PDB file of C-alpha atoms in Angstrom:
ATOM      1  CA  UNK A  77     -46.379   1.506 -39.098  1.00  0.00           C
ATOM      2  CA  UNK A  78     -42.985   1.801 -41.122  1.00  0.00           C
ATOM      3  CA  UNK A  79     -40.048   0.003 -40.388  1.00  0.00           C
ATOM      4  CA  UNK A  80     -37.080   0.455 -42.808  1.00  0.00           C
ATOM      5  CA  UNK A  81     -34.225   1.419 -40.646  1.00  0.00           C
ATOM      6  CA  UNK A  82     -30.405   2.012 -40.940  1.00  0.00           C
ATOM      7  CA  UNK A  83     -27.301   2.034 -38.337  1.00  0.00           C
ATOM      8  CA  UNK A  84     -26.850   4.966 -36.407  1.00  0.00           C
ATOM      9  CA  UNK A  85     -25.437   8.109 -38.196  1.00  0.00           C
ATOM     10  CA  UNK A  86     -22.514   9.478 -38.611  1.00  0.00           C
ATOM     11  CA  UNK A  87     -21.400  13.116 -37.784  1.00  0.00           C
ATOM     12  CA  UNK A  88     -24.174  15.143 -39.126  1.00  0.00           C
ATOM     13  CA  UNK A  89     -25.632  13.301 -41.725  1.00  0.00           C
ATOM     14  CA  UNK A  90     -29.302  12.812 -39.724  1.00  0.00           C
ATOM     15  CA  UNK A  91     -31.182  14.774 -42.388  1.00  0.00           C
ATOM     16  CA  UNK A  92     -29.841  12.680 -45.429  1.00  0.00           C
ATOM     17  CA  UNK A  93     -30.488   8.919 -43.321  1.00  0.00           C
ATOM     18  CA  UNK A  94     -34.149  10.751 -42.612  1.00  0.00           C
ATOM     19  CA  UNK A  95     -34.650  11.393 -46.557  1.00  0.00           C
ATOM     20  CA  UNK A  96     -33.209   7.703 -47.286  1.00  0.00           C
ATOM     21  CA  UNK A  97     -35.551   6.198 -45.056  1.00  0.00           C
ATOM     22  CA  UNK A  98     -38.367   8.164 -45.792  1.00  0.00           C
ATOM     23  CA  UNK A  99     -37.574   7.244 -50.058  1.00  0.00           C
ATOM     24  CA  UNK A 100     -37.179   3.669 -48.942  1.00  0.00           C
ATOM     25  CA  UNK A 101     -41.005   3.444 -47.566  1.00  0.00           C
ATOM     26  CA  UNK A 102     -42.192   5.397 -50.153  1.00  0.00           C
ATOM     27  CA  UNK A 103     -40.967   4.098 -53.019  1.00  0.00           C
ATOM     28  CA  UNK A 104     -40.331   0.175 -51.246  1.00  0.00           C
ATOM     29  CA  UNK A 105     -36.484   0.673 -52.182  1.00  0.00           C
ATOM     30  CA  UNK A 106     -34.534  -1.229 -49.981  1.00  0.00           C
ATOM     31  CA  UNK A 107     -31.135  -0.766 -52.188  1.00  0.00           C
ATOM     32  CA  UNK A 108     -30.182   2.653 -50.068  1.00  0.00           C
ATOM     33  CA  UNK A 109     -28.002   2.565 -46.941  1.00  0.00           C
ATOM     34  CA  UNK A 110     -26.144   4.526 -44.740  1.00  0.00           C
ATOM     35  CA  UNK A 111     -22.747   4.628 -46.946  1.00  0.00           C
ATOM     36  CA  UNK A 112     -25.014   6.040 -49.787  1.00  0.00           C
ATOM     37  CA  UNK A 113     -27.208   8.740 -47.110  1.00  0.00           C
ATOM     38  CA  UNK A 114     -23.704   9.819 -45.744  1.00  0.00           C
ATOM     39  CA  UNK A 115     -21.124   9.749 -48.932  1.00  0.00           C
ATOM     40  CA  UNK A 116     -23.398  10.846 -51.492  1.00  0.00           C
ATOM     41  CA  UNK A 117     -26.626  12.348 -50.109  1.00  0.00           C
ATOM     42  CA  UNK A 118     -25.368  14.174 -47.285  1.00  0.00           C
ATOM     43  CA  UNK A 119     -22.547  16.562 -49.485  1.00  0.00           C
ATOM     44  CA  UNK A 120     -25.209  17.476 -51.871  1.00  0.00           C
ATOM     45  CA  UNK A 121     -27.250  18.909 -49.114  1.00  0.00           C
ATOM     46  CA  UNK A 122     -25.199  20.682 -46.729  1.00  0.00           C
ATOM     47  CA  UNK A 123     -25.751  24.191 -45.873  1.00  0.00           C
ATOM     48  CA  UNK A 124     -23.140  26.514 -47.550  1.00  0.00           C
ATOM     49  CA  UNK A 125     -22.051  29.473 -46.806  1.00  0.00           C
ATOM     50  CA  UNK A 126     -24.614  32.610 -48.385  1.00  0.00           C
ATOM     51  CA  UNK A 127     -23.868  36.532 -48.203  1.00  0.00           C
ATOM     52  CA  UNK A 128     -22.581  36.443 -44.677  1.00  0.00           C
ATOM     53  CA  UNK A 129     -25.780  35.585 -43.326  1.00  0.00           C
ATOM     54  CA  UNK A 130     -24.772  34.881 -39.437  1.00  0.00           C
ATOM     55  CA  UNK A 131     -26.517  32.249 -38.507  1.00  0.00           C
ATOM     56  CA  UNK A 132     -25.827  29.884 -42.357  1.00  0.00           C
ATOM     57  CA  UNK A 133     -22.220  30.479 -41.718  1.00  0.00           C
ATOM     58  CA  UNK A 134     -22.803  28.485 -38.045  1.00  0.00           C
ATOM     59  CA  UNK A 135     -24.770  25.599 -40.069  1.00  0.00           C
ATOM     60  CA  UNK A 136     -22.373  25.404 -43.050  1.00  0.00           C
ATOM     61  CA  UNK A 137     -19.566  25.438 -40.248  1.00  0.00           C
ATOM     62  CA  UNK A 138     -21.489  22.401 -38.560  1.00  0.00           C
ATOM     63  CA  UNK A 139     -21.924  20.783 -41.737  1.00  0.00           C
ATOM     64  CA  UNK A 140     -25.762  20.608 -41.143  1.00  0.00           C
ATOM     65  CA  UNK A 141     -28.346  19.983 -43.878  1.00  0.00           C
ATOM     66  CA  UNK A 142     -30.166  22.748 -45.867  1.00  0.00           C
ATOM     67  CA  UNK A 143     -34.156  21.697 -46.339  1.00  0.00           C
ATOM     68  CA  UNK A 144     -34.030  23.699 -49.788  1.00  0.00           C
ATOM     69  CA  UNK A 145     -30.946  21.336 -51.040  1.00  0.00           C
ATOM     70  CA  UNK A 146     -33.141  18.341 -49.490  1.00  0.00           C
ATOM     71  CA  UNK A 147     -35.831  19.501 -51.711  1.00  0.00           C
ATOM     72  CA  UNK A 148     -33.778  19.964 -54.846  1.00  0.00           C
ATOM     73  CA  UNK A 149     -31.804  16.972 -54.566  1.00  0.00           C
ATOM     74  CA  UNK A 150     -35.110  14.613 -53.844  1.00  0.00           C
ATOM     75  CA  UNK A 151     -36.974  16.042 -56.792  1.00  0.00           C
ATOM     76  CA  UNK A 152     -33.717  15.266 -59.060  1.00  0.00           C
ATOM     77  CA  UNK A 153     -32.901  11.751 -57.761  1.00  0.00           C
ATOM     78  CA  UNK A 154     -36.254  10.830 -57.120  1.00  0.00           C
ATOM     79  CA  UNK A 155     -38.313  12.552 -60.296  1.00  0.00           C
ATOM     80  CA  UNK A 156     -41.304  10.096 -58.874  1.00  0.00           C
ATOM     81  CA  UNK A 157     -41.705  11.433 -54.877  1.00  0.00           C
ATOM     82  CA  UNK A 158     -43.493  14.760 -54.260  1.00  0.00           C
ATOM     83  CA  UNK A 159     -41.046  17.135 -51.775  1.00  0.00           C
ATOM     84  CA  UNK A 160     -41.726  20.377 -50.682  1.00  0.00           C
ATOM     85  CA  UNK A 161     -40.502  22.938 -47.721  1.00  0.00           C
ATOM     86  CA  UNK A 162     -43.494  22.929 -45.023  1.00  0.00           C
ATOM     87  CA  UNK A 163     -43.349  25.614 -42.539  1.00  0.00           C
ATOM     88  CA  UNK A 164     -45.521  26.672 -38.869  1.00  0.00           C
ATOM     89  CA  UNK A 165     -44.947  29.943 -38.447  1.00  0.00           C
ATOM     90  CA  UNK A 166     -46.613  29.387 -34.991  1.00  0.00           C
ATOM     91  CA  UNK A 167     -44.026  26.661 -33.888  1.00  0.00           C
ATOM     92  CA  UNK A 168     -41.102  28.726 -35.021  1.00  0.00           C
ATOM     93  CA  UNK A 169     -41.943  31.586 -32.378  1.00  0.00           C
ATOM     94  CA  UNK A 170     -41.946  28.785 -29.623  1.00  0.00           C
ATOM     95  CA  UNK A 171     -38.451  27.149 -30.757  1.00  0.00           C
ATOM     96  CA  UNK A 172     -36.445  30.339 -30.597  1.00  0.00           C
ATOM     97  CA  UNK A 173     -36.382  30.767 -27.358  1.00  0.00           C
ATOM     98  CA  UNK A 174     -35.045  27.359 -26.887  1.00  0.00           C
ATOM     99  CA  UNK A 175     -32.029  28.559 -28.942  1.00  0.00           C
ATOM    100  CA  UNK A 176     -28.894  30.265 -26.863  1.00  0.00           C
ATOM    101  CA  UNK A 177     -29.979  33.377 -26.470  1.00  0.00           C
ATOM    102  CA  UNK A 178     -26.662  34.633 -28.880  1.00  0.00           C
ATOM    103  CA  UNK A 179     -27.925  32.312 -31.279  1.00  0.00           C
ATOM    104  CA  UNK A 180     -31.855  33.656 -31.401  1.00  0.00           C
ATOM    105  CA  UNK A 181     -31.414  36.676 -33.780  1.00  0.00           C
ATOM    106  CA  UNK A 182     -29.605  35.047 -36.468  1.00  0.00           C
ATOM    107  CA  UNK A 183     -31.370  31.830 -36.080  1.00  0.00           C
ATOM    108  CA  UNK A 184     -35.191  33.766 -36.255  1.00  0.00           C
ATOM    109  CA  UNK A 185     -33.451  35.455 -39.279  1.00  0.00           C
ATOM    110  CA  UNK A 186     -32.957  32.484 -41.283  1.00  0.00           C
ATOM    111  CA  UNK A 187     -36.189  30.688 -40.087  1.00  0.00           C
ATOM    112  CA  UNK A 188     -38.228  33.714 -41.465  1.00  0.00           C
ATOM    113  CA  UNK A 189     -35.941  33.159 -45.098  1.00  0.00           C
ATOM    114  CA  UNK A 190     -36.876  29.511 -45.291  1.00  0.00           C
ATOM    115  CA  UNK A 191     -40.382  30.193 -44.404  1.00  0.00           C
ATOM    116  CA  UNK A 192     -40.854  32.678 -46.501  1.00  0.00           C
ATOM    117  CA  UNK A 193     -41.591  30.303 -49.052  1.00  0.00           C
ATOM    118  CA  UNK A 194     -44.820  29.248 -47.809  1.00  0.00           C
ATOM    119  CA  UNK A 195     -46.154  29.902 -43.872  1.00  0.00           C
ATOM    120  CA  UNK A 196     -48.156  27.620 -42.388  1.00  0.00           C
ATOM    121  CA  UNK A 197     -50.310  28.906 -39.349  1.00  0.00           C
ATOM    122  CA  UNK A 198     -49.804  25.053 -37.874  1.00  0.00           C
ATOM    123  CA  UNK A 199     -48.541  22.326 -39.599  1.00  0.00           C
ATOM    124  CA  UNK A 200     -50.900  19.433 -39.795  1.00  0.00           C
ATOM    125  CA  UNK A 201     -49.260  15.977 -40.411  1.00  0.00           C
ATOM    126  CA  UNK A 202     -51.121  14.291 -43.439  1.00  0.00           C
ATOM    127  CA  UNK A 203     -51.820  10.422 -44.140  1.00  0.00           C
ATOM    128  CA  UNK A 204     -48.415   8.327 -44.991  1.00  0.00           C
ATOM    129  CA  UNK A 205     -46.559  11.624 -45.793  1.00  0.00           C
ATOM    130  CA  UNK A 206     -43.052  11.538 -44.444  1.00  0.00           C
ATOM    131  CA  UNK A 207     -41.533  15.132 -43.087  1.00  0.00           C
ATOM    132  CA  UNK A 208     -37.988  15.381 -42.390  1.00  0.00           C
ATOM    133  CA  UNK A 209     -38.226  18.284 -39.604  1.00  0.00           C
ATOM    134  CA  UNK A 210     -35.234  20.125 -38.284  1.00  0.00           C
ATOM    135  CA  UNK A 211     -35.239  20.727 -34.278  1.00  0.00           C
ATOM    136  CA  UNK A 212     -33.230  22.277 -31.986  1.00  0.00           C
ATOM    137  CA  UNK A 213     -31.617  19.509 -30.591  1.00  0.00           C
ATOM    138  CA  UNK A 214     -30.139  19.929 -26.397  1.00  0.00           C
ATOM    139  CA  UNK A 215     -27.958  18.023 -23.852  1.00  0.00           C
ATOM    140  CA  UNK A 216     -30.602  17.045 -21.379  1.00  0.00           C
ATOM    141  CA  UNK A 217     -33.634  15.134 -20.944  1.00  0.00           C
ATOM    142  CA  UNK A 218     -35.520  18.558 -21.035  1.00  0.00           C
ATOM    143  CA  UNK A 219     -35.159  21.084 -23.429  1.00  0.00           C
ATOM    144  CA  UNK A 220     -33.719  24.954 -22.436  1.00  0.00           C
ATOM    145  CA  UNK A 221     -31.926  27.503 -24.035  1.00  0.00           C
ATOM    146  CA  UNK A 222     -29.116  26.953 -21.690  1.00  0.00           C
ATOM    147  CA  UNK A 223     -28.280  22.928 -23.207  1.00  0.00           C
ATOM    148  CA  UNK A 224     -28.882  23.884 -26.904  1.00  0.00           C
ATOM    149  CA  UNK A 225     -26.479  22.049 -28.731  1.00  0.00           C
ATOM    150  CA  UNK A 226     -27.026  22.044 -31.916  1.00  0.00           C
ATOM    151  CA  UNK A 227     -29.311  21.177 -34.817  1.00  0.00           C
ATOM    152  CA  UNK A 228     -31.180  17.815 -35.597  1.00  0.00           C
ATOM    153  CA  UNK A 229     -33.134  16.092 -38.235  1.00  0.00           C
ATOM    154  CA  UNK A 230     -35.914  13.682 -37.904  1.00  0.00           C
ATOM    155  CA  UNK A 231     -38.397  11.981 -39.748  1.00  0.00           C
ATOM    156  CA  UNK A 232     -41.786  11.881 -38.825  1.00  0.00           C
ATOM    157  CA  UNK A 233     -44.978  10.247 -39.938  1.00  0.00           C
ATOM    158  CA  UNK A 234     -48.755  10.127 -39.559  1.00  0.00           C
ATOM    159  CA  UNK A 235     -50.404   6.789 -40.462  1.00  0.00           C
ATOM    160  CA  UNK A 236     -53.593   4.825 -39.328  1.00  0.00           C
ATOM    161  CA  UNK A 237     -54.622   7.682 -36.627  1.00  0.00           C
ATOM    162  CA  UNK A 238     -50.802   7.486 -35.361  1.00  0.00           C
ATOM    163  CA  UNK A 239     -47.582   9.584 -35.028  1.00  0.00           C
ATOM    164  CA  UNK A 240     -44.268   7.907 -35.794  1.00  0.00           C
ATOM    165  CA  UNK A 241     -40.677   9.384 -35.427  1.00  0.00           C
ATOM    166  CA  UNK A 242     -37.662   7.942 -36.002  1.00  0.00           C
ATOM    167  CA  UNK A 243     -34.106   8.958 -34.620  1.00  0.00           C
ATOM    168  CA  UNK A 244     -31.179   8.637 -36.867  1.00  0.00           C
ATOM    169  CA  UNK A 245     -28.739   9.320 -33.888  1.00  0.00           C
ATOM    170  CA  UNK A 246     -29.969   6.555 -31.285  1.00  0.00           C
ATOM    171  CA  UNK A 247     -27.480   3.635 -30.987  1.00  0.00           C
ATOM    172  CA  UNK A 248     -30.368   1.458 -32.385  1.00  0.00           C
ATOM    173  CA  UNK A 249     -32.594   4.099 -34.403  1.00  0.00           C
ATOM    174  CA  UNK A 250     -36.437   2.460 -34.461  1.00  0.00           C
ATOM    175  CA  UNK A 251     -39.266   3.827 -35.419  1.00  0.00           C
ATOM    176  CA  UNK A 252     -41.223   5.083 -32.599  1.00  0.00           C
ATOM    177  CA  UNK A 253     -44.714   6.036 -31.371  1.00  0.00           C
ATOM    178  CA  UNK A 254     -45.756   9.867 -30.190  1.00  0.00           C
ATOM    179  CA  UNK A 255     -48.537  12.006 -28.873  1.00  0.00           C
ATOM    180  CA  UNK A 256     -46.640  15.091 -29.005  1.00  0.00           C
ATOM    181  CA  UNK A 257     -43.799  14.915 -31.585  1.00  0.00           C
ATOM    182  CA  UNK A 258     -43.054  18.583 -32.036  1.00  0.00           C
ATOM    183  CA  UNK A 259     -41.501  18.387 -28.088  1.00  0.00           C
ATOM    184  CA  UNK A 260     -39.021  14.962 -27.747  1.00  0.00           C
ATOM    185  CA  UNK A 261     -38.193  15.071 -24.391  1.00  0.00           C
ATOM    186  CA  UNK A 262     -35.963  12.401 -22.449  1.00  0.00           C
ATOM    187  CA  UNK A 263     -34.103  10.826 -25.666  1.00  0.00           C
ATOM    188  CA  UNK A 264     -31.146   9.083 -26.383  1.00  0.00           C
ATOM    189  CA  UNK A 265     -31.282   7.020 -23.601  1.00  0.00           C
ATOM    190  CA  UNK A 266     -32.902   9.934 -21.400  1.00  0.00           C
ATOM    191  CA  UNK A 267     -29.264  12.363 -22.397  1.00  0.00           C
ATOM    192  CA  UNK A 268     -31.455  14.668 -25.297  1.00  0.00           C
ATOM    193  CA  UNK A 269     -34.241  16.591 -25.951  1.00  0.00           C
ATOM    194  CA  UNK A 270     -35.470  18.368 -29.327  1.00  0.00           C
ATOM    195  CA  UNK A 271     -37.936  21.148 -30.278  1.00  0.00           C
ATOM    196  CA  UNK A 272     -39.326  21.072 -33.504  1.00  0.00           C
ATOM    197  CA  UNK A 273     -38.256  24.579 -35.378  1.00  0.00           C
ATOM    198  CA  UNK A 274     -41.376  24.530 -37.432  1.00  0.00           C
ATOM    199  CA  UNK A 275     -39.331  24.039 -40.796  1.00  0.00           C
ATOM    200  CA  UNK A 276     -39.076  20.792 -42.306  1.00  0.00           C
ATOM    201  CA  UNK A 277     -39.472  18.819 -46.140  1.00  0.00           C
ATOM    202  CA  UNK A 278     -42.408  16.872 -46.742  1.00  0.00           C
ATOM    203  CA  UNK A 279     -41.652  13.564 -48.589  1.00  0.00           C
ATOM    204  CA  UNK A 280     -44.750  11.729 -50.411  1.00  0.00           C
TER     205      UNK A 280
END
């Protein structure tokens, strides 16, 4: 089981603590923190703005994190550590409909650009990888379209015939145990829920 942990996030910046703790069991360094994952890491991996595209103009807005950048900026930091996009094409047609139903064109739209680079019929977790997944992320204990709130990183593992995920934005983040990971329901103290959106980084 892993257990390298930081302090709670700040803002937005779950996607950069998920790729700090997922370098910091891979590669045993225990140098990283949270002022590095939200001062340095987090900029460099923002969504920005790209040809108007609707729904990257609401993520760059909300300052959340682009997977490709998380790629980019893992392979050049961290020359050692595999990362690539992973995709399920099949678990992207059941998050949409969790999205606000303004929100489902654009956001299908930009799912089908980053999974372009390589669809996956169902993503299969493999042994001691570490995949930062994005999920829709809602204000209730059970996920609907109607308490989407935003978007949500977190890091997941497979190791010794178990699931681990672990929650940047809990008070006390902690690596958990879970049967179904791609469905969180009753987090954050029973106040969330998140939906996998089938598009994540695999860190190894």
């Amino acid at each position: 089981m892993p257990t390298f942990t930081m302090k709670e996030q700040d803002g937005n910046s779950c996607a950069a603590h998920c790729t700090v703790v997922a370098i910091a069991e891979i590669t045993g360094t225990k140098s990283l923190d949270e002022t590095f994952a939200e001062k340095t890491l987090w900029p460099a991996i923002q969504f920005q703005p790209e040809n108007g595209d609707p729904a990257i103009a609401l993520l760059a807005a909300a300052k959340n994190s682009d997977p490709r950048r998380i790629v980019s900026e893992a392979k050049r930091r961290w020359p050692t550590v595999n990362a690539a996009l992973v995709c399920d094409e099949v678990q992207k047609k059941i998050a949409i409909p969790f999205v606000k139903k303004d929100y489902q064109i654009p956001m299908e739209g930009m799912f089908n650009m980053l999974t372009s680079a390589g669809v996956k019929t169902k993503l299969l977790l493999d042994e001691g990888a570490y995949y930062n997944c994005s999920f829709t992320m809602h204000d209730g204990s059970d996920p609907t379209a109607a308490n989407y709130s935003g978007m949500h990183n977190i890091l997941v593992t497979y190791m010794g015939g178990k699931t681990f995920y672990y929650n940047s934005n809990e008070t006390k983040p902690a690596w958990k145990e879970v049967k179904d990971w791609k469905v969180l329901k009753n987090q954050n103290g029973g106040q969330c829920s998140y939906v996998f959106t089938g598009v994540g980084v695999v860190l190894s």
